[in-house]
């Protein structure tokens, strides 16, 4: 186990744990306003201080983690469940019309500036976590489709696949039983990367008011609220920002660590 | 080369058609009728109907799509629903902020990333390399709008070197550039982090090539080899990334413009969305997408020109 893997895993586990814990317990009620105690610095009764409504920042971050993680996770889920089968199907008939169609469509979606389209989608269909998930999820589909196709293509020439074909298995079965398990590592690494990008995208969308709506706390929203207060009480901007940085950093380190651990370069490209 | 060019041009045109169709459809299904929104809740149904007729909202969708696309091709983007001014003019004035901002940020990213990537590759596995890689990890993880807020806190509020937001116009270029500096730095940081990493790994790959060993064997010093043979060959993948990054910078500017209250394309899009000025939204988004697709196309082309192997691809 590498240092990256341990550090990244620990950071990720910390945030996942905090989000899970928030369902059972938070230090304070996130909807409780306490104006006299507003903008308190970290330390004291409120470990990470309070915001301009006197709400406890630690509690808001814990509940906000739920939003961020849920949005990013479901968006990754959309990418995998739609993208991977498409990529596998394309690779199983490489060069055919389906491969051509899937690959060209993936290229096309890649050419779109994802943030602009995400803003367009959430703006048109109304802001909210659900539309943010859809907007981010759509752009995960071609990522996984391309990755699955590329990795599967190199496997299709291998002897054990040939053996399976000789044994009479059809292409769909081979894709599911032999190709998929062999590219799972690559997919897992990509998951962590898309997960971290999803966290950043969600923060950006909710910062401009297109993500989860109040009173549901979200990290991006907290930063938007903090913007006018930054000179008065820097902690209201610093703490949520650092939270995002550590979450994304943790996921990226985890991804790097897993990649080294699995060493997909040796497994997949050794054809 | 001609076959390659034809193929790439076809896919460019197909992408643009698909993009315009998607944007049109997304905006079309938007809830709320622009005409009744513009006239308010007390409007007479006849007035609304008349305005719908005037705006051309009564025509079949396919006809409206075709006239929208046809108009854009001739430079006529239509009239804004809200301001009754030509959309093309509105976009053009905003573009004078968004485009310089993206270019400024790209320049900064390159200026930052090149030395960093070179140093990291030259000192691979030692302290400076670790420093650059740590910076790169951090740069990718920092949300740029948050970094922008920190810049404002440091350089606009505490030290008052740069303005915290707004744009004074290009009448005084120096002031204009000052106003764009913090936004550009905020936009450039994550791109610089990515670019430095790409340059480093590209250089390291190149330095493992046989011709580098040959160059060393014929008596060039490490530094000479790095400059004469390493950097030049490592630049090809880096150029592609720079092309991609320009698109990211154009799009990423949308959020950064919000932080600094810059009246660029991004703010135009947000304002128009809240005013249901859909024709402005459609055209501004289409322009952004067009810019991104065009830059990608030009990058591919430049790439194919420098590396003949890619023309077959």
Coordinates of C-alpha atoms in Angstrom, one line a residue:
Chain A
X1 CA 0.0 0.0 0.0
X2 CA 1.4 3.3 -1.1
X3 CA 1.4 6.5 0.8
X4 CA -1.1 8.0 -1.7
X5 CA -3.5 5.2 -1.2
X6 CA -3.4 5.4 2.6
X7 CA -3.7 9.2 2.7
X8 CA -6.3 9.4 0.0
X9 CA -8.3 6.5 1.5
X10 CA -8.2 8.1 4.9
X11 CA -9.4 11.5 3.7
X12 CA -12.1 10.0 1.6
X13 CA -13.3 7.8 4.5
X14 CA -13.3 10.8 6.8
X15 CA -15.7 12.8 4.5
X16 CA -17.9 9.8 3.7
X17 CA -18.0 9.1 7.5
X18 CA -18.9 12.6 8.3
X19 CA -21.7 12.6 5.7
X20 CA -23.0 9.3 7.0
X21 CA -22.8 10.5 10.6
X22 CA -24.8 13.6 9.8
X23 CA -27.9 11.5 9.2
X24 CA -27.7 10.4 12.9
X25 CA -26.1 13.3 14.6
X26 CA -24.7 16.8 14.0
X27 CA -23.2 19.1 16.7
X28 CA -26.1 21.6 16.1
X29 CA -29.3 21.8 14.1
X30 CA -28.4 23.2 10.7
X31 CA -31.7 25.0 10.3
X32 CA -31.5 26.6 13.7
X33 CA -30.7 30.3 13.4
X34 CA -28.9 32.0 16.3
X35 CA -28.3 35.6 15.2
X36 CA -26.6 36.8 18.5
X37 CA -24.0 34.1 17.9
X38 CA -23.4 35.0 14.3
X39 CA -19.9 35.0 12.6
X40 CA -18.2 33.5 15.6
X41 CA -14.6 32.5 14.9
X42 CA -13.6 28.8 15.1
X43 CA -13.0 27.4 18.6
X44 CA -15.3 27.8 21.6
X45 CA -18.8 26.4 21.6
X46 CA -18.8 26.1 17.8
X47 CA -15.7 24.1 16.7
X48 CA -15.5 25.7 13.2
X49 CA -17.4 28.9 14.1
X50 CA -20.8 30.1 12.9
X51 CA -22.0 31.8 9.7
X52 CA -23.9 35.1 9.3
X53 CA -27.1 33.5 10.6
X54 CA -25.3 31.9 13.6
X55 CA -25.6 28.5 12.1
X56 CA -22.9 26.0 13.1
X57 CA -20.4 25.6 10.2
X58 CA -19.3 22.1 11.1
X59 CA -22.9 20.9 11.1
X60 CA -23.5 22.6 7.8
X61 CA -20.4 21.1 6.3
X62 CA -21.4 17.6 7.5
X63 CA -24.9 17.9 5.9
X64 CA -23.4 19.7 2.9
X65 CA -21.1 16.7 2.4
X66 CA -24.2 14.6 1.9
X67 CA -25.3 16.8 -1.0
X68 CA -21.9 16.9 -2.7
X69 CA -21.3 13.2 -2.3
X70 CA -24.8 12.3 -3.4
X71 CA -24.7 14.5 -6.5
X72 CA -21.2 13.3 -7.5
X73 CA -21.9 9.7 -6.7
X74 CA -25.1 9.4 -8.7
X75 CA -23.5 11.3 -11.6
X76 CA -20.7 8.7 -11.6
X77 CA -23.4 6.0 -11.4
X78 CA -25.1 7.4 -14.5
X79 CA -21.8 7.5 -16.4
X80 CA -21.0 3.9 -15.5
X81 CA -24.4 2.3 -16.0
X82 CA -24.9 3.9 -19.4
X83 CA -21.3 4.4 -20.6
X84 CA -19.7 1.1 -19.8
X85 CA -22.3 -1.1 -21.6
X86 CA -22.1 1.2 -24.6
X87 CA -18.3 1.0 -24.6
X88 CA -18.3 -2.8 -24.3
X89 CA -20.9 -3.1 -27.1
X90 CA -18.8 -0.8 -29.3
X91 CA -15.7 -2.9 -28.7
X92 CA -17.4 -6.2 -29.2
X93 CA -18.1 -5.2 -32.8
X94 CA -15.2 -2.9 -33.4
X95 CA -15.4 -1.1 -36.7
X96 CA -19.1 -1.8 -37.2
X97 CA -21.8 0.8 -37.5
X98 CA -22.6 0.6 -33.8
X99 CA -19.0 1.2 -32.8
X100 CA -18.9 4.1 -35.2
X101 CA -22.1 5.6 -33.9
X102 CA -21.1 5.2 -30.2
X103 CA -17.6 6.5 -30.8
X104 CA -18.7 9.5 -32.8
X105 CA -21.4 10.4 -30.3
X106 CA -18.8 10.2 -27.5
X107 CA -16.5 12.5 -29.5
X108 CA -19.4 14.9 -30.0
X109 CA -20.3 15.2 -26.3
X110 CA -16.6 15.6 -25.5
X111 CA -16.5 18.6 -27.8
X112 CA -19.1 20.4 -25.7
X113 CA -17.9 22.7 -22.9
X114 CA -19.5 20.7 -20.1
X115 CA -19.8 23.5 -17.6
X116 CA -21.7 25.7 -20.1
X117 CA -24.2 22.9 -20.9
X118 CA -24.6 22.0 -17.2
X119 CA -25.4 25.7 -16.5
X120 CA -27.8 25.7 -19.4
X121 CA -29.6 22.5 -18.3
X122 CA -29.9 23.6 -14.6
X123 CA -30.9 27.1 -15.6
X124 CA -33.6 25.9 -18.0
X125 CA -35.0 23.0 -16.0
X126 CA -34.8 24.9 -12.7
X127 CA -32.0 24.9 -10.2
X128 CA -31.8 21.9 -7.9
X129 CA -29.7 18.9 -6.9
X130 CA -31.5 16.6 -9.3
X131 CA -30.8 18.7 -12.4
X132 CA -27.3 19.2 -11.3
X133 CA -26.9 15.4 -11.1
X134 CA -28.3 15.0 -14.6
X135 CA -26.1 17.8 -16.0
X136 CA -22.9 16.3 -14.5
X137 CA -23.9 12.7 -15.2
X138 CA -24.4 13.2 -18.9
X139 CA -20.8 14.2 -19.3
X140 CA -19.6 11.1 -17.5
X141 CA -21.2 8.8 -20.0
X142 CA -18.7 9.4 -22.9
X143 CA -15.8 9.2 -20.4
X144 CA -16.7 5.7 -19.3
X145 CA -17.8 4.6 -22.8
X146 CA -14.4 5.6 -24.3
X147 CA -12.4 4.1 -21.5
X148 CA -14.4 0.8 -21.6
X149 CA -14.1 0.6 -25.3
X150 CA -10.4 1.2 -25.4
X151 CA -9.6 -1.2 -22.7
X152 CA -11.9 -3.9 -24.1
X153 CA -10.5 -3.6 -27.6
X154 CA -7.1 -4.7 -26.4
X155 CA -8.6 -7.6 -24.6
X156 CA -10.5 -8.9 -27.5
X157 CA -7.3 -10.1 -29.2
X158 CA -6.2 -12.2 -26.2
X159 CA -6.2 -16.0 -26.2
X160 CA -8.6 -16.4 -23.3
X161 CA -11.2 -14.5 -25.2
X162 CA -10.6 -16.6 -28.2
X163 CA -11.0 -19.6 -26.1
X164 CA -14.3 -18.4 -24.9
X165 CA -15.5 -17.7 -28.4
X166 CA -14.4 -21.2 -29.5
X167 CA -16.4 -22.5 -26.5
X168 CA -19.5 -21.0 -28.2
X169 CA -20.1 -18.0 -25.9
X170 CA -21.7 -15.0 -27.7
X171 CA -20.2 -11.5 -27.7
X172 CA -22.5 -10.1 -25.0
X173 CA -21.7 -13.0 -22.6
X174 CA -18.0 -12.6 -23.3
X175 CA -18.2 -8.9 -22.6
X176 CA -20.0 -9.4 -19.3
X177 CA -18.1 -12.5 -18.1
X178 CA -14.6 -12.0 -19.3
X179 CA -14.0 -8.4 -20.5
X180 CA -15.8 -6.5 -17.7
X181 CA -14.0 -8.2 -14.7
X182 CA -10.7 -7.5 -16.5
X183 CA -11.3 -3.8 -17.0
X184 CA -12.9 -3.3 -13.5
X185 CA -9.7 -1.9 -12.0
X186 CA -9.4 0.8 -14.7
X187 CA -13.1 1.7 -14.2
X188 CA -12.6 2.0 -10.5
X189 CA -9.7 4.4 -10.9
X190 CA -11.7 6.5 -13.3
X191 CA -14.6 6.5 -10.8
X192 CA -12.5 8.3 -8.2
X193 CA -11.4 10.9 -10.8
X194 CA -14.9 11.5 -12.1
X195 CA -16.1 11.6 -8.5
X196 CA -13.7 14.4 -7.6
X197 CA -14.6 16.3 -10.8
X198 CA -18.3 15.9 -9.8
X199 CA -17.6 17.4 -6.4
X200 CA -15.9 20.4 -8.0
X201 CA -18.7 20.7 -10.6
X202 CA -21.4 20.5 -7.9
X203 CA -19.6 23.2 -5.9
X204 CA -19.4 25.4 -8.9
X205 CA -23.1 25.0 -9.8
X206 CA -24.3 25.6 -6.3
X207 CA -22.0 28.5 -6.0
X208 CA -23.8 30.3 -8.9
X209 CA -27.1 29.2 -7.3
X210 CA -27.9 26.4 -9.7
X211 CA -27.3 23.4 -7.3
X212 CA -29.1 22.3 -4.2
X213 CA -31.4 25.0 -3.0
X214 CA -31.6 26.5 0.5
X215 CA -32.3 25.5 3.2
X216 CA -30.3 22.3 2.2
X217 CA -26.7 23.2 3.0
X218 CA -24.2 22.7 0.2
X219 CA -20.5 23.6 0.1
X220 CA -20.8 25.8 -3.0
X221 CA -23.7 27.7 -1.5
X222 CA -21.8 28.3 1.7
X223 CA -19.0 29.9 -0.3
X224 CA -21.5 32.1 -2.2
X225 CA -22.9 33.3 1.1
X226 CA -19.4 33.9 2.4
X227 CA -18.4 36.1 -0.5
X228 CA -19.6 39.4 0.9
X229 CA -18.4 38.5 4.4
X230 CA -14.9 37.5 3.5
X231 CA -13.2 40.6 4.9
X232 CA -15.4 40.6 8.0
X233 CA -15.0 36.9 8.9
X234 CA -12.6 35.1 6.7
X235 CA -13.3 31.8 8.3
X236 CA -16.7 31.5 6.7
X237 CA -15.0 31.4 3.3
X238 CA -11.8 29.6 4.3
X239 CA -13.3 26.6 6.0
X240 CA -15.8 25.4 3.3
X241 CA -13.2 26.0 0.6
X242 CA -10.6 24.0 2.4
X243 CA -13.2 21.2 2.9
X244 CA -13.7 21.0 -0.8
X245 CA -10.0 21.1 -1.4
X246 CA -9.4 18.2 1.0
X247 CA -12.2 16.1 -0.3
X248 CA -11.0 16.5 -3.9
X249 CA -7.4 16.0 -2.9
X250 CA -8.3 12.9 -1.0
X251 CA -10.2 11.4 -4.0
X252 CA -7.4 12.3 -6.4
X253 CA -4.7 10.7 -4.1
X254 CA -7.0 7.6 -3.7
X255 CA -7.2 7.4 -7.5
X256 CA -3.5 7.7 -8.0
X257 CA -2.9 5.2 -5.2
X258 CA -5.4 2.7 -6.7
X259 CA -3.9 3.1 -10.1
X260 CA -0.4 2.2 -8.8
X261 CA -1.8 -0.6 -6.8
X262 CA -3.7 -2.2 -9.6
X263 CA -1.1 -1.2 -12.2
X264 CA -3.6 -1.3 -15.1
X265 CA -0.8 -0.5 -17.5
X266 CA 0.7 -3.9 -17.0
X267 CA -2.7 -5.7 -17.0
X268 CA -4.5 -4.2 -19.9
X269 CA -1.8 -3.0 -22.3
X270 CA 0.2 -6.2 -22.1
X271 CA -1.4 -7.8 -25.2
Chain B
X1 CA -3.8 15.6 -45.9
X2 CA -6.8 16.6 -48.1
X3 CA -8.7 13.5 -47.0
X4 CA -7.9 14.2 -43.4
X5 CA -9.0 17.8 -43.8
X6 CA -12.3 16.8 -45.4
X7 CA -13.0 14.3 -42.7
X8 CA -12.3 16.8 -39.9
X9 CA -14.3 19.5 -41.6
X10 CA -17.3 17.2 -42.0
X11 CA -17.1 16.3 -38.3
X12 CA -16.8 20.0 -37.4
X13 CA -19.9 20.8 -39.3
X14 CA -21.8 17.8 -37.9
X15 CA -20.8 18.8 -34.4
X16 CA -22.0 22.3 -34.9
X17 CA -25.3 21.1 -36.3
X18 CA -25.8 18.7 -33.4
X19 CA -24.7 21.4 -30.9
X20 CA -27.2 23.9 -32.2
X21 CA -30.0 21.4 -32.3
X22 CA -29.3 20.4 -28.6
X23 CA -29.1 24.0 -27.4
X24 CA -32.3 24.9 -29.3
X25 CA -34.2 21.9 -27.9
X26 CA -33.0 22.5 -24.3
X27 CA -34.1 26.1 -24.4
X28 CA -37.3 25.3 -26.3
X29 CA -38.6 22.9 -23.6
X30 CA -37.9 25.5 -20.9
X31 CA -40.9 26.2 -18.8
X32 CA -42.4 29.6 -19.1
X33 CA -43.4 31.6 -22.1
X34 CA -41.1 34.6 -22.9
X35 CA -44.0 36.7 -24.1
X36 CA -46.1 36.4 -20.9
X37 CA -42.9 36.8 -18.8
X38 CA -42.0 40.1 -20.5
X39 CA -45.5 41.5 -20.2
X40 CA -46.0 40.5 -16.6
X41 CA -48.9 38.7 -14.9
X42 CA -51.5 41.4 -15.6
X43 CA -51.2 41.3 -19.4
X44 CA -54.2 40.8 -21.6
X45 CA -54.2 37.5 -23.5
X46 CA -54.5 39.5 -26.8
X47 CA -51.4 41.5 -26.0
X48 CA -49.5 38.3 -25.2
X49 CA -50.7 36.8 -28.4
X50 CA -49.7 39.8 -30.4
X51 CA -46.2 39.8 -28.8
X52 CA -45.8 36.1 -29.4
X53 CA -46.6 36.8 -33.0
X54 CA -44.1 39.7 -33.2
X55 CA -41.4 37.6 -31.6
X56 CA -42.1 34.8 -34.0
X57 CA -43.0 32.4 -31.2
X58 CA -46.0 31.1 -33.1
X59 CA -44.1 29.6 -36.0
X60 CA -43.5 25.8 -36.0
X61 CA -40.3 24.8 -34.1
X62 CA -38.4 23.6 -37.1
X63 CA -38.9 26.9 -38.9
X64 CA -37.8 28.8 -35.9
X65 CA -34.7 26.6 -35.6
X66 CA -33.9 27.2 -39.2
X67 CA -34.3 30.9 -39.0
X68 CA -32.2 31.1 -35.9
X69 CA -29.4 29.1 -37.5
X70 CA -29.7 31.0 -40.8
X71 CA -29.7 34.3 -38.9
X72 CA -26.5 33.4 -37.0
X73 CA -24.8 32.4 -40.3
X74 CA -25.4 35.9 -41.6
X75 CA -24.4 37.6 -38.4
X76 CA -28.0 38.4 -37.5
X77 CA -28.6 37.0 -34.0
X78 CA -32.1 38.5 -33.7
X79 CA -33.4 41.0 -31.1
X80 CA -33.2 40.6 -27.4
X81 CA -36.6 39.9 -25.9
X82 CA -35.9 42.2 -22.9
X83 CA -33.9 45.1 -24.3
X84 CA -35.1 45.1 -27.9
X85 CA -31.4 45.6 -29.0
X86 CA -29.6 43.3 -31.5
X87 CA -28.2 40.2 -29.7
X88 CA -25.1 40.3 -31.8
X89 CA -24.2 43.8 -30.4
X90 CA -24.8 42.7 -26.8
X91 CA -22.6 39.6 -27.3
X92 CA -19.9 41.6 -29.1
X93 CA -19.5 44.0 -26.2
X94 CA -19.4 41.2 -23.7
X95 CA -16.9 39.3 -25.8
X96 CA -14.4 42.1 -25.4
X97 CA -14.1 41.1 -21.7
X98 CA -14.4 37.4 -21.9
X99 CA -12.0 36.8 -24.7
X100 CA -9.2 39.0 -23.4
X101 CA -9.7 37.3 -20.0
X102 CA -9.3 33.8 -21.4
X103 CA -6.2 34.8 -23.4
X104 CA -4.7 36.6 -20.3
X105 CA -5.3 33.5 -18.2
X106 CA -3.9 31.2 -20.9
X107 CA -0.7 33.3 -21.0
X108 CA -0.3 33.2 -17.3
X109 CA -0.9 29.5 -17.2
X110 CA 1.8 28.9 -19.8
X111 CA 4.2 31.3 -18.1
X112 CA 3.7 29.4 -14.8
X113 CA 3.6 25.9 -16.1
X114 CA 6.6 25.8 -18.5
X115 CA 9.3 26.6 -16.0
X116 CA 7.6 24.4 -13.4
X117 CA 7.2 21.4 -15.8
X118 CA 10.8 21.8 -17.0
X119 CA 12.3 21.9 -13.5
X120 CA 10.2 19.0 -12.4
X121 CA 11.3 16.8 -15.4
X122 CA 15.0 17.9 -15.0
X123 CA 15.0 17.1 -11.3
X124 CA 12.8 14.0 -11.5
X125 CA 12.5 12.2 -8.2
X126 CA 14.2 14.9 -6.2
X127 CA 12.9 17.8 -4.0
X128 CA 12.0 20.4 -6.7
X129 CA 10.1 17.7 -8.6
X130 CA 8.1 16.8 -5.5
X131 CA 7.4 20.5 -4.9
X132 CA 6.0 21.0 -8.4
X133 CA 4.0 17.8 -8.2
X134 CA 2.5 18.8 -4.9
X135 CA 1.6 22.2 -6.3
X136 CA 0.0 20.5 -9.2
X137 CA -2.1 18.2 -7.0
X138 CA -3.2 21.2 -5.0
X139 CA -3.9 23.3 -8.1
X140 CA -6.2 20.7 -9.5
X141 CA -8.1 20.3 -6.2
X142 CA -8.8 24.0 -5.6
X143 CA -12.1 25.2 -6.9
X144 CA -11.1 28.3 -8.9
X145 CA -14.0 30.5 -7.7
X146 CA -12.8 29.9 -4.1
X147 CA -9.2 30.7 -5.1
X148 CA -10.6 33.9 -6.7
X149 CA -12.2 34.8 -3.3
X150 CA -8.9 34.3 -1.6
X151 CA -7.2 36.5 -4.1
X152 CA -9.7 39.2 -3.5
X153 CA -9.2 38.9 0.2
X154 CA -5.4 39.1 -0.1
X155 CA -4.8 41.5 -3.0
X156 CA -7.9 43.6 -3.1
X157 CA -9.0 43.9 0.5
X158 CA -5.9 43.5 2.6
X159 CA -3.3 45.0 0.3
X160 CA -5.5 46.9 -2.2
X161 CA -3.2 46.3 -5.2
X162 CA -6.0 45.2 -7.5
X163 CA -9.7 46.1 -7.6
X164 CA -12.0 43.5 -6.1
X165 CA -14.4 43.5 -9.0
X166 CA -16.1 45.3 -11.8
X167 CA -14.6 46.5 -15.1
X168 CA -13.7 50.1 -16.0
X169 CA -13.8 49.5 -19.8
X170 CA -11.0 49.6 -22.3
X171 CA -10.7 53.4 -22.5
X172 CA -7.9 53.1 -20.0
X173 CA -6.1 49.8 -21.0
X174 CA -3.9 49.7 -17.9
X175 CA -6.9 49.9 -15.5
X176 CA -8.7 47.3 -17.6
X177 CA -5.8 44.9 -17.4
X178 CA -5.5 45.6 -13.7
X179 CA -9.2 44.6 -13.3
X180 CA -8.7 41.4 -15.3
X181 CA -5.5 40.3 -13.4
X182 CA -7.1 38.6 -10.4
X183 CA -9.7 36.8 -12.5
X184 CA -7.0 35.7 -14.9
X185 CA -4.8 34.4 -12.1
X186 CA -7.8 32.5 -10.6
X187 CA -8.6 30.9 -14.0
X188 CA -5.0 30.1 -14.7
X189 CA -4.1 28.2 -11.6
X190 CA -5.8 24.9 -12.2
X191 CA -4.8 25.0 -15.9
X192 CA -1.2 25.7 -15.0
X193 CA -1.3 22.7 -12.6
X194 CA -2.5 20.4 -15.4
X195 CA -0.2 21.9 -18.0
X196 CA 2.9 21.5 -15.7
X197 CA 2.0 17.9 -15.1
X198 CA 1.5 17.1 -18.8
X199 CA 4.8 18.9 -19.7
X200 CA 6.7 17.0 -17.1
X201 CA 5.5 13.6 -18.1
X202 CA 5.9 14.4 -21.8
X203 CA 9.4 15.5 -21.2
X204 CA 10.2 12.4 -19.1
X205 CA 8.9 10.2 -21.9
X206 CA 10.9 12.1 -24.5
X207 CA 14.1 11.9 -22.3
X208 CA 13.8 8.1 -22.3
X209 CA 14.1 8.0 -26.1
X210 CA 17.1 6.5 -27.9
X211 CA 17.9 9.8 -29.7
X212 CA 18.4 11.5 -26.4
X213 CA 20.9 8.8 -25.4
X214 CA 22.6 9.3 -28.7
X215 CA 22.7 13.1 -28.1
X216 CA 24.3 12.5 -24.7
X217 CA 26.7 10.0 -26.2
X218 CA 27.9 12.4 -28.8
X219 CA 28.9 14.7 -26.0
X220 CA 26.1 17.1 -25.4
X221 CA 25.6 18.1 -21.7
X222 CA 22.4 17.3 -19.9
X223 CA 21.2 20.8 -20.3
X224 CA 21.9 21.0 -24.0
X225 CA 20.1 17.7 -24.6
X226 CA 17.1 18.9 -22.6
X227 CA 16.8 22.1 -24.6
X228 CA 17.8 20.9 -28.1
X229 CA 16.1 17.6 -28.3
X230 CA 13.9 17.1 -25.2
X231 CA 11.8 20.3 -25.1
X232 CA 11.1 20.4 -28.8
X233 CA 9.8 16.9 -29.0
X234 CA 7.9 17.1 -25.8
X235 CA 6.0 20.1 -27.0
X236 CA 3.6 18.3 -29.4
X237 CA 1.3 16.8 -26.7
X238 CA 1.6 20.0 -24.7
X239 CA 0.2 22.0 -27.6
X240 CA -2.9 19.8 -27.8
X241 CA -3.5 20.4 -24.1
X242 CA -3.1 24.1 -24.5
X243 CA -5.8 24.1 -27.2
X244 CA -8.1 22.1 -25.0
X245 CA -7.4 24.5 -22.1
X246 CA -8.4 27.5 -24.1
X247 CA -11.8 26.0 -24.4
X248 CA -11.9 25.4 -20.6
X249 CA -10.8 29.0 -20.0
X250 CA -13.6 30.4 -22.2
X251 CA -16.2 28.2 -20.4
X252 CA -14.6 28.5 -16.9
X253 CA -14.8 32.3 -17.2
X254 CA -18.5 32.1 -16.7
X255 CA -18.2 31.3 -13.0
X256 CA -15.2 33.6 -12.4
X257 CA -17.0 36.5 -14.0
X258 CA -19.7 36.0 -11.3
X259 CA -17.0 36.3 -8.5
X260 CA -15.6 39.5 -9.9
X261 CA -18.8 41.0 -11.2
X262 CA -17.2 41.2 -14.7
X263 CA -19.8 42.1 -17.4
X264 CA -18.7 39.3 -19.7
X265 CA -20.4 36.6 -21.6
X266 CA -21.0 34.5 -18.5
X267 CA -22.8 37.3 -16.7
X268 CA -24.9 37.9 -19.8
X269 CA -25.9 34.3 -19.9
X270 CA -27.0 34.4 -16.2
X271 CA -28.8 37.7 -16.5
X272 CA -30.7 36.5 -19.6
X273 CA -31.6 33.2 -18.0
X274 CA -33.2 35.1 -15.1
X275 CA -35.0 37.4 -17.4
X276 CA -36.1 34.5 -19.7
X277 CA -34.4 36.3 -22.5
X278 CA -34.0 33.0 -24.3
X279 CA -32.8 34.2 -27.6
X280 CA -29.8 35.8 -25.9
X281 CA -29.1 32.6 -23.9
X282 CA -29.3 30.4 -27.0
X283 CA -27.0 32.6 -29.0
X284 CA -24.5 33.2 -26.3
X285 CA -24.2 29.6 -25.4
X286 CA -24.0 28.6 -29.1
X287 CA -21.2 31.1 -29.5
X288 CA -19.3 29.6 -26.6
X289 CA -19.8 26.1 -27.9
X290 CA -18.8 27.2 -31.4
X291 CA -15.6 28.7 -30.0
X292 CA -14.7 25.6 -28.1
X293 CA -15.4 23.3 -31.1
X294 CA -13.5 25.6 -33.4
X295 CA -10.4 25.7 -31.1
X296 CA -10.4 21.9 -30.8
X297 CA -10.6 21.7 -34.6
X298 CA -7.7 24.1 -35.1
X299 CA -5.6 22.3 -32.5
X300 CA -6.2 19.0 -34.3
X301 CA -5.2 20.6 -37.6
X302 CA -2.0 22.2 -36.2
X303 CA -1.2 18.8 -34.6
X304 CA -1.7 17.0 -38.0
X305 CA 0.5 19.6 -39.7
X306 CA 3.4 19.0 -37.3
X307 CA 3.0 15.2 -37.0
X308 CA 2.3 13.4 -40.3
X309 CA 1.5 10.2 -38.5
X310 CA -1.7 11.6 -37.1
X311 CA -3.2 12.3 -40.5
X312 CA -4.2 8.7 -40.9
X313 CA -5.9 8.5 -37.5

